[in-house]
């Protein structure tokens, strides 16, 4: 074994960073044996230097992250501060000064992944980011390496634990959205400002990263269609149950049937209880991958939290350190396929539409005509009347999102349609 240690700098020492430092210290001998050289924590950049950090030599702590990444003797920079800036500049500077980078920064990778990969390549260094998607769950490496010889057609995932906790609570207790969110906040699953989670921004960043790797195509955050889950109601869950389904916030990345384009989207959807993703409970994450040769694969585990996310960071750290010793670099960006990323209107799926209508002769025929005029084929219709009004639930066969939107727009114009209570896509069949 080489005795000269590999030098690692840590940018950020919060929930994840402190666990990375702890594992680096407590597992130092194992890590050295697996890498073939000891690993030394050479510096830790933080915002608040006065905060006590157990197990970290105060002499290593600095508030000057820029000076740290410019030292020139670093082998690896681990970035766990999140956000776009200063993370982007620090990572680029780290490459320019000879370090490889391990990052957990989904927002930055979803927005600027291509530029960061280019910077890594120009400097002959590695960029690894297993922790950016679904915490501890190995996903990036299986997609980048294990499935590199296969053709991935679909990635369907629950990639946000907070929203899965809330939806699971609504499903199992009949609670409304706000009540379930309040419980998630009280238990520490939801942040004080839950917007990034409940509006689907966090999941959309992860979908962009997964789609890019799965389809060897650049997919940016802006390419991902996004709908949050704040409008999901207890009534939606009741309807889902009647169909033998539950509701999940899904990230869905798909290759179109003709193979020439892909789509990426995040929205709440009904999935059959028989689908493996339906049984993903609480704050767990799971990603279902469908590929040509391997068939169906499911990756499951904790998608957040200090130690689970640190596990993914450490796995990358070992891989990057091994590369440093051998003088190799791992896989860089693979975007050669350059497939077209289609808009949401091109997505083809099934829909569950709940309408409040007048209960009188001809209404059903009128509604059915609107569906027919837009080329949307109805699979089932369920009607429940009460006091001259009725609730009409229509489940369609597969149709494009554009056709469905046209249908709904026309339905809203009918005098007999009092309102469109909910529209939900049905996936996983
Ligand atoms: N806030 C995310 C979640 C974890 O609830 O899953 C970090 O991406």
Coordinates of C-alpha atoms and ligand atoms in Angstrom, one line a residue:
X1 CA 0.0 0.0 0.0
X2 CA 1.1 3.5 -0.8
X3 CA 1.9 5.4 2.4
X4 CA 1.5 9.0 1.1
X5 CA -2.1 9.8 1.8
X6 CA -4.6 11.1 -0.7
X7 CA -5.8 14.5 0.4
X8 CA -9.6 15.2 0.5
X9 CA -11.3 18.6 1.2
X10 CA -14.8 18.8 2.4
X11 CA -17.0 21.7 1.3
X12 CA -19.9 21.8 3.8
X13 CA -20.1 20.1 7.2
X14 CA -23.9 19.9 7.8
X15 CA -26.0 16.8 8.1
X16 CA -24.2 14.9 5.3
X17 CA -20.7 16.5 5.5
X18 CA -20.4 15.7 9.2
X19 CA -21.3 12.0 8.5
X20 CA -18.8 11.9 5.6
X21 CA -16.0 13.2 8.0
X22 CA -17.1 10.7 10.7
X23 CA -17.0 7.7 8.4
X24 CA -13.7 8.8 6.9
X25 CA -12.3 8.8 10.4
X26 CA -13.9 5.8 11.9
X27 CA -13.4 3.6 8.8
X28 CA -10.0 5.0 7.9
X29 CA -8.2 1.6 7.9
X30 CA -10.8 -0.1 5.8
X31 CA -11.0 2.8 3.4
X32 CA -7.2 2.7 3.1
X33 CA -7.2 -1.0 2.4
X34 CA -9.9 -0.7 -0.2
X35 CA -8.3 2.2 -2.0
X36 CA -4.7 1.2 -1.6
X37 CA -3.6 4.4 0.2
X38 CA -4.7 6.2 3.3
X39 CA -7.1 9.1 2.9
X40 CA -6.5 12.3 4.8
X41 CA -9.1 15.0 5.5
X42 CA -7.1 18.0 4.5
X43 CA -9.6 20.8 5.1
X44 CA -13.2 21.5 5.8
X45 CA -14.9 24.6 4.5
X46 CA -17.9 25.8 6.6
X47 CA -20.0 28.9 7.0
X48 CA -20.0 29.0 10.8
X49 CA -16.5 28.1 12.1
X50 CA -17.5 28.6 15.8
X51 CA -19.9 25.6 15.7
X52 CA -18.5 22.6 17.6
X53 CA -17.8 19.7 15.2
X54 CA -17.1 16.4 17.0
X55 CA -14.2 14.5 15.6
X56 CA -12.9 17.2 13.3
X57 CA -9.6 18.9 14.1
X58 CA -10.5 22.7 14.5
X59 CA -7.2 23.5 12.6
X60 CA -8.8 22.0 9.5
X61 CA -11.8 24.2 9.5
X62 CA -11.9 27.3 7.3
X63 CA -14.5 29.7 6.0
X64 CA -12.4 30.4 2.9
X65 CA -13.7 27.6 0.6
X66 CA -12.0 29.3 -2.5
X67 CA -8.6 29.2 -0.9
X68 CA -9.1 25.6 0.1
X69 CA -10.0 24.4 -3.4
X70 CA -7.1 26.4 -4.8
X71 CA -4.4 24.7 -2.6
X72 CA -3.2 22.6 -5.5
X73 CA -2.3 19.6 -3.4
X74 CA -5.9 18.2 -3.1
X75 CA -6.8 14.8 -4.7
X76 CA -10.5 15.0 -4.2
X77 CA -13.0 17.8 -3.3
X78 CA -16.3 16.6 -1.7
X79 CA -19.0 19.2 -2.3
X80 CA -22.0 18.8 0.0
X81 CA -23.1 22.5 0.4
X82 CA -25.8 22.3 -2.3
X83 CA -27.3 25.1 -4.4
X84 CA -25.9 26.7 -7.5
X85 CA -23.4 29.2 -6.3
X86 CA -20.8 29.2 -4.8
X87 CA -20.9 25.4 -5.4
X88 CA -20.5 25.7 -9.2
X89 CA -17.5 28.0 -9.1
X90 CA -15.8 26.0 -6.3
X91 CA -16.2 22.8 -8.3
X92 CA -14.8 24.3 -11.4
X93 CA -11.9 25.8 -9.5
X94 CA -11.2 22.5 -7.9
X95 CA -10.9 20.9 -11.3
X96 CA -8.6 23.7 -12.5
X97 CA -6.4 23.1 -9.5
X98 CA -6.1 19.3 -10.1
X99 CA -8.7 17.8 -7.9
X100 CA -11.5 15.3 -8.8
X101 CA -14.9 16.1 -7.4
X102 CA -17.6 14.1 -5.6
X103 CA -20.8 16.0 -5.3
X104 CA -24.3 15.5 -3.9
X105 CA -25.7 18.6 -5.6
X106 CA -28.7 17.6 -7.7
X107 CA -29.8 21.2 -8.5
X108 CA -26.4 22.1 -9.9
X109 CA -26.0 18.8 -11.8
X110 CA -29.5 19.1 -13.3
X111 CA -28.8 22.7 -14.4
X112 CA -25.2 22.6 -15.4
X113 CA -24.1 19.0 -15.6
X114 CA -22.8 19.3 -19.1
X115 CA -20.5 22.2 -18.2
X116 CA -19.2 20.5 -15.1
X117 CA -18.5 17.3 -17.0
X118 CA -16.7 19.3 -19.6
X119 CA -14.6 21.0 -16.9
X120 CA -13.7 17.6 -15.4
X121 CA -12.7 16.3 -18.8
X122 CA -10.6 19.3 -19.7
X123 CA -8.6 18.8 -16.6
X124 CA -8.5 15.0 -16.8
X125 CA -10.4 14.6 -13.5
X126 CA -13.5 12.7 -12.3
X127 CA -16.9 14.0 -11.5
X128 CA -19.0 11.5 -9.4
X129 CA -22.4 12.3 -7.9
X130 CA -24.1 9.1 -6.7
X131 CA -25.5 11.0 -3.7
X132 CA -27.3 13.5 -5.9
X133 CA -30.2 11.1 -6.6
X134 CA -32.1 9.1 -4.1
X135 CA -29.5 9.3 -1.2
X136 CA -28.0 5.9 -0.4
X137 CA -29.5 4.0 -3.3
X138 CA -27.0 3.0 -5.9
X139 CA -28.5 4.3 -9.1
X140 CA -26.0 6.6 -10.9
X141 CA -23.3 3.9 -11.1
X142 CA -25.8 1.1 -12.1
X143 CA -27.1 3.4 -14.9
X144 CA -23.7 4.7 -15.9
X145 CA -21.7 1.5 -15.7
X146 CA -23.7 -1.7 -15.0
X147 CA -26.3 -1.0 -17.7
X148 CA -23.9 0.7 -20.1
X149 CA -24.3 -2.3 -22.4
X150 CA -28.1 -2.4 -22.3
X151 CA -30.8 0.0 -23.7
X152 CA -32.9 1.6 -21.0
X153 CA -36.4 2.5 -22.1
X154 CA -38.0 3.7 -18.9
X155 CA -37.1 5.0 -15.5
X156 CA -40.0 5.3 -13.1
X157 CA -39.2 6.4 -9.6
X158 CA -40.3 7.7 -6.2
X159 CA -37.3 10.0 -5.6
X160 CA -38.6 12.3 -2.9
X161 CA -39.0 10.9 0.6
X162 CA -40.9 13.9 2.0
X163 CA -43.7 13.7 -0.5
X164 CA -43.8 9.9 -0.3
X165 CA -44.3 10.2 3.5
X166 CA -47.2 12.6 3.0
X167 CA -48.9 10.6 0.3
X168 CA -48.5 7.4 2.2
X169 CA -50.0 9.0 5.3
X170 CA -53.0 10.3 3.2
X171 CA -53.4 6.8 1.8
X172 CA -53.2 4.9 5.1
X173 CA -55.2 7.3 7.3
X174 CA -57.5 9.1 5.0
X175 CA -55.9 12.4 6.1
X176 CA -56.0 15.5 3.8
X177 CA -52.8 17.0 2.4
X178 CA -52.4 19.7 5.0
X179 CA -52.9 17.3 8.0
X180 CA -50.3 14.9 6.5
X181 CA -47.9 17.7 5.8
X182 CA -48.2 19.0 9.3
X183 CA -47.3 15.5 10.6
X184 CA -44.4 15.3 8.2
X185 CA -43.1 18.7 9.5
X186 CA -43.6 17.7 13.2
X187 CA -41.6 14.5 12.6
X188 CA -38.8 16.3 10.8
X189 CA -39.5 14.7 7.4
X190 CA -40.6 18.0 5.8
X191 CA -38.6 21.2 6.0
X192 CA -40.1 24.5 7.4
X193 CA -40.5 25.6 3.8
X194 CA -41.5 22.4 2.0
X195 CA -41.8 24.0 -1.5
X196 CA -38.9 22.2 -3.1
X197 CA -40.3 18.9 -2.2
X198 CA -44.1 19.3 -2.4
X199 CA -44.0 21.3 -5.7
X200 CA -41.7 18.6 -7.3
X201 CA -38.6 20.8 -7.9
X202 CA -36.4 18.3 -6.0
X203 CA -37.8 15.3 -7.9
X204 CA -37.5 17.2 -11.2
X205 CA -33.8 17.8 -10.7
X206 CA -33.3 14.1 -10.0
X207 CA -35.4 13.2 -13.1
X208 CA -33.2 15.4 -15.3
X209 CA -30.1 13.6 -14.0
X210 CA -31.5 10.1 -14.4
X211 CA -32.9 10.8 -17.9
X212 CA -29.6 12.2 -19.1
X213 CA -27.7 9.2 -17.9
X214 CA -30.3 6.6 -18.9
X215 CA -30.8 7.9 -22.5
X216 CA -27.2 9.2 -23.2
X217 CA -28.8 12.6 -23.9
X218 CA -28.5 16.0 -22.3
X219 CA -31.7 16.6 -20.2
X220 CA -31.8 19.8 -18.2
X221 CA -34.0 20.8 -15.4
X222 CA -36.0 23.0 -17.8
X223 CA -36.8 20.0 -20.0
X224 CA -38.6 18.3 -17.2
X225 CA -42.4 18.8 -16.9
X226 CA -43.3 19.4 -13.3
X227 CA -46.5 19.3 -11.2
X228 CA -46.4 19.2 -7.4
X229 CA -48.7 17.2 -5.2
X230 CA -50.4 19.9 -3.1
X231 CA -53.7 19.5 -4.9
X232 CA -54.0 15.8 -4.2
X233 CA -57.1 15.2 -2.0
X234 CA -58.5 12.5 0.2
X235 CA -61.2 12.1 -2.5
X236 CA -58.5 11.3 -5.1
X237 CA -57.2 8.5 -2.8
X238 CA -60.8 7.2 -2.4
X239 CA -61.1 7.1 -6.3
X240 CA -57.7 5.5 -6.6
X241 CA -58.7 2.8 -4.1
X242 CA -61.9 2.0 -6.1
X243 CA -59.6 1.4 -9.1
X244 CA -57.2 -0.8 -7.1
X245 CA -54.6 1.9 -7.1
X246 CA -52.7 4.3 -4.9
X247 CA -51.2 7.7 -5.6
X248 CA -47.5 8.5 -5.7
X249 CA -45.4 11.5 -6.8
X250 CA -43.5 9.9 -9.7
X251 CA -40.4 10.9 -11.7
X252 CA -40.9 9.3 -15.1
X253 CA -38.3 9.3 -17.8
X254 CA -39.3 7.5 -21.0
X255 CA -38.0 6.8 -24.5
X256 CA -40.8 7.3 -27.1
X257 CA -42.1 4.2 -28.9
X258 CA -40.2 5.3 -32.1
X259 CA -37.0 5.6 -30.2
X260 CA -36.2 9.0 -31.5
X261 CA -37.2 11.1 -28.5
X262 CA -37.5 11.0 -24.8
X263 CA -39.6 12.8 -22.1
X264 CA -39.0 13.5 -18.5
X265 CA -41.7 14.5 -16.1
X266 CA -42.7 14.7 -12.4
X267 CA -46.3 14.6 -11.2
X268 CA -48.7 12.8 -8.9
X269 CA -50.1 9.6 -10.6
X270 CA -52.2 6.6 -9.8
X271 CA -50.4 3.3 -9.9
X272 CA -51.9 -0.1 -9.4
X273 CA -51.4 -1.7 -5.9
X274 CA -49.8 -4.6 -7.7
X275 CA -46.9 -2.4 -9.0
X276 CA -43.7 -2.7 -6.9
X277 CA -43.6 1.1 -6.4
X278 CA -47.1 1.0 -4.7
X279 CA -45.6 -0.7 -1.7
X280 CA -42.9 1.9 -1.1
X281 CA -44.0 3.3 2.2
X282 CA -43.0 6.2 4.4
X283 CA -40.0 8.3 3.4
X284 CA -38.4 5.6 1.4
X285 CA -37.4 6.0 -2.3
X286 CA -37.4 3.4 -5.0
X287 CA -36.6 3.5 -8.7
X288 CA -37.9 1.0 -11.3
X289 CA -35.8 0.7 -14.4
X290 CA -37.0 -1.1 -17.6
X291 CA -34.3 -2.0 -20.1
X292 CA -34.3 -4.1 -23.2
X293 CA -32.1 -7.0 -22.1
X294 CA -32.2 -6.9 -18.3
X295 CA -35.9 -6.4 -18.1
X296 CA -37.3 -4.8 -15.0
X297 CA -35.0 -3.8 -12.1
X298 CA -35.9 -2.1 -8.9
X299 CA -33.7 -0.1 -6.6
X300 CA -35.0 0.6 -3.1
X301 CA -33.7 2.3 0.0
X302 CA -33.4 5.5 2.1
X303 CA -33.3 8.5 -0.2
X304 CA -32.2 11.1 2.3
X305 CA -30.5 11.5 5.7
X306 CA -26.9 12.1 6.9
X307 CA -25.5 8.6 7.1
X308 CA -27.4 7.1 4.1
X309 CA -26.3 10.0 1.8
X310 CA -22.8 9.9 3.2
X311 CA -22.7 6.2 2.3
X312 CA -23.2 7.2 -1.4
X313 CA -20.6 9.9 -1.1
X314 CA -18.0 7.6 0.4
X315 CA -18.6 5.0 -2.3
X316 CA -17.8 7.7 -4.9
X317 CA -14.8 8.8 -2.8
X318 CA -13.3 5.3 -2.9
X319 CA -13.9 5.0 -6.6
X320 CA -12.4 8.4 -7.4
X321 CA -9.4 7.7 -5.1
X322 CA -8.8 4.4 -6.8
X323 CA -8.8 6.2 -10.2
X324 CA -6.3 8.8 -8.8
X325 CA -3.9 6.0 -7.8
X326 CA -4.2 4.1 -11.2
X327 CA -4.0 7.3 -13.2
X328 CA -7.4 6.6 -14.8
X329 CA -10.6 8.5 -14.9
X330 CA -14.1 7.0 -14.6
X331 CA -16.9 7.5 -17.0
X332 CA -17.6 11.1 -18.0
X333 CA -20.7 12.5 -19.6
X334 CA -22.3 10.2 -22.2
X335 CA -24.6 12.4 -24.4
X336 CA -23.8 10.9 -27.8
X337 CA -27.3 9.8 -28.5
X338 CA -28.5 13.4 -28.4
X339 CA -32.2 12.4 -28.6
X340 CA -34.9 15.1 -28.9
X341 CA -36.4 15.9 -25.5
X342 CA -40.2 16.1 -26.3
X343 CA -42.6 18.4 -24.5
X344 CA -45.3 17.1 -22.1
X345 CA -48.0 17.3 -24.8
X346 CA -46.3 14.3 -26.6
X347 CA -46.4 12.1 -23.5
X348 CA -48.9 9.2 -24.0
X349 CA -50.5 7.7 -20.9
X350 CA -53.9 6.9 -19.3
X351 CA -56.0 9.4 -17.4
X352 CA -58.5 9.4 -14.5
X353 CA -60.8 12.4 -14.8
X354 CA -63.4 13.4 -12.2
X355 CA -66.2 15.7 -13.3
X356 CA -69.1 17.3 -11.5
X357 CA -72.0 17.3 -14.0
X358 CA -75.7 17.9 -14.1
X359 CA -77.7 14.6 -13.8
X360 CA -80.1 14.8 -16.7
X361 CA -80.6 13.0 -20.0
X362 CA -77.9 13.4 -22.6
X363 CA -75.1 14.6 -20.4
X364 CA -73.2 11.3 -20.6
X365 CA -73.5 11.3 -24.4
X366 CA -72.4 15.0 -24.5
X367 CA -69.3 14.2 -22.4
X368 CA -68.5 11.1 -24.4
X369 CA -68.7 13.1 -27.6
X370 CA -66.1 15.6 -26.4
X371 CA -63.7 12.7 -25.7
X372 CA -64.4 11.2 -29.1
X373 CA -63.9 14.5 -30.9
X374 CA -60.4 14.8 -29.4
X375 CA -59.5 11.2 -30.3
X376 CA -59.4 10.1 -26.6
X377 CA -60.9 6.7 -26.1
X378 CA -62.8 6.0 -22.9
X379 CA -62.0 2.8 -21.0
X380 CA -64.5 3.0 -18.1
X381 CA -67.1 5.5 -16.8
X382 CA -68.6 5.5 -13.3
X383 CA -71.4 7.8 -12.3
X384 CA -72.9 8.6 -9.0
X385 CA -75.9 10.9 -8.9
X386 CA -77.2 13.0 -6.0
X387 CA -79.9 15.7 -6.0
X388 CA -79.9 16.5 -9.7
X389 CA -76.1 16.6 -9.8
X390 CA -73.7 13.7 -10.5
X391 CA -70.1 12.9 -10.2
X392 CA -68.7 11.3 -13.3
X393 CA -65.4 9.4 -13.3
X394 CA -63.9 8.7 -16.7
X395 CA -60.8 6.5 -17.1
X396 CA -59.3 6.7 -20.6
X397 CA -57.2 4.4 -22.7
X398 CA -53.8 5.7 -23.7
X399 CA -53.9 9.2 -25.2
X400 CA -51.5 12.1 -25.6
X401 CA -51.3 14.8 -23.0
X402 CA -52.1 17.3 -25.7
X403 CA -55.3 15.5 -26.7
X404 CA -56.3 15.1 -23.1
X405 CA -55.8 18.8 -22.4
X406 CA -57.9 19.7 -25.5
X407 CA -60.6 17.4 -24.1
X408 CA -60.6 18.9 -20.7
X409 CA -60.7 22.5 -22.1
X410 CA -63.8 21.6 -24.2
X411 CA -65.4 19.8 -21.3
X412 CA -65.1 23.0 -19.1
X413 CA -67.1 24.9 -21.8
X414 CA -70.1 22.6 -21.5
X415 CA -73.0 24.1 -19.5
X416 CA -73.7 20.7 -18.1
X417 CA -70.2 20.3 -16.7
X418 CA -70.1 22.2 -13.4
X419 CA -66.5 21.6 -12.8
X420 CA -63.4 19.3 -13.4
X421 CA -62.7 18.0 -9.9
X422 CA -59.5 16.3 -10.7
X423 CA -57.3 15.0 -13.5
X424 CA -54.7 12.3 -12.7
X425 CA -52.5 10.2 -14.9
X426 CA -52.5 6.5 -14.4
X427 CA -49.1 4.9 -14.7
X428 CA -47.3 1.6 -14.2
X429 CA -49.7 -0.7 -16.0
Ligands
LIG1 N1 -35.8 16.5 0.4 C1 -35.5 15.3 -0.2 C2 -36.5 14.2 0.1 C3 -34.1 14.7 0.1 O1 -37.4 14.5 0.8 O2 -36.4 13.1 -0.4 C4 -33.0 15.4 -0.6 O3 -33.1 15.3 -2.0

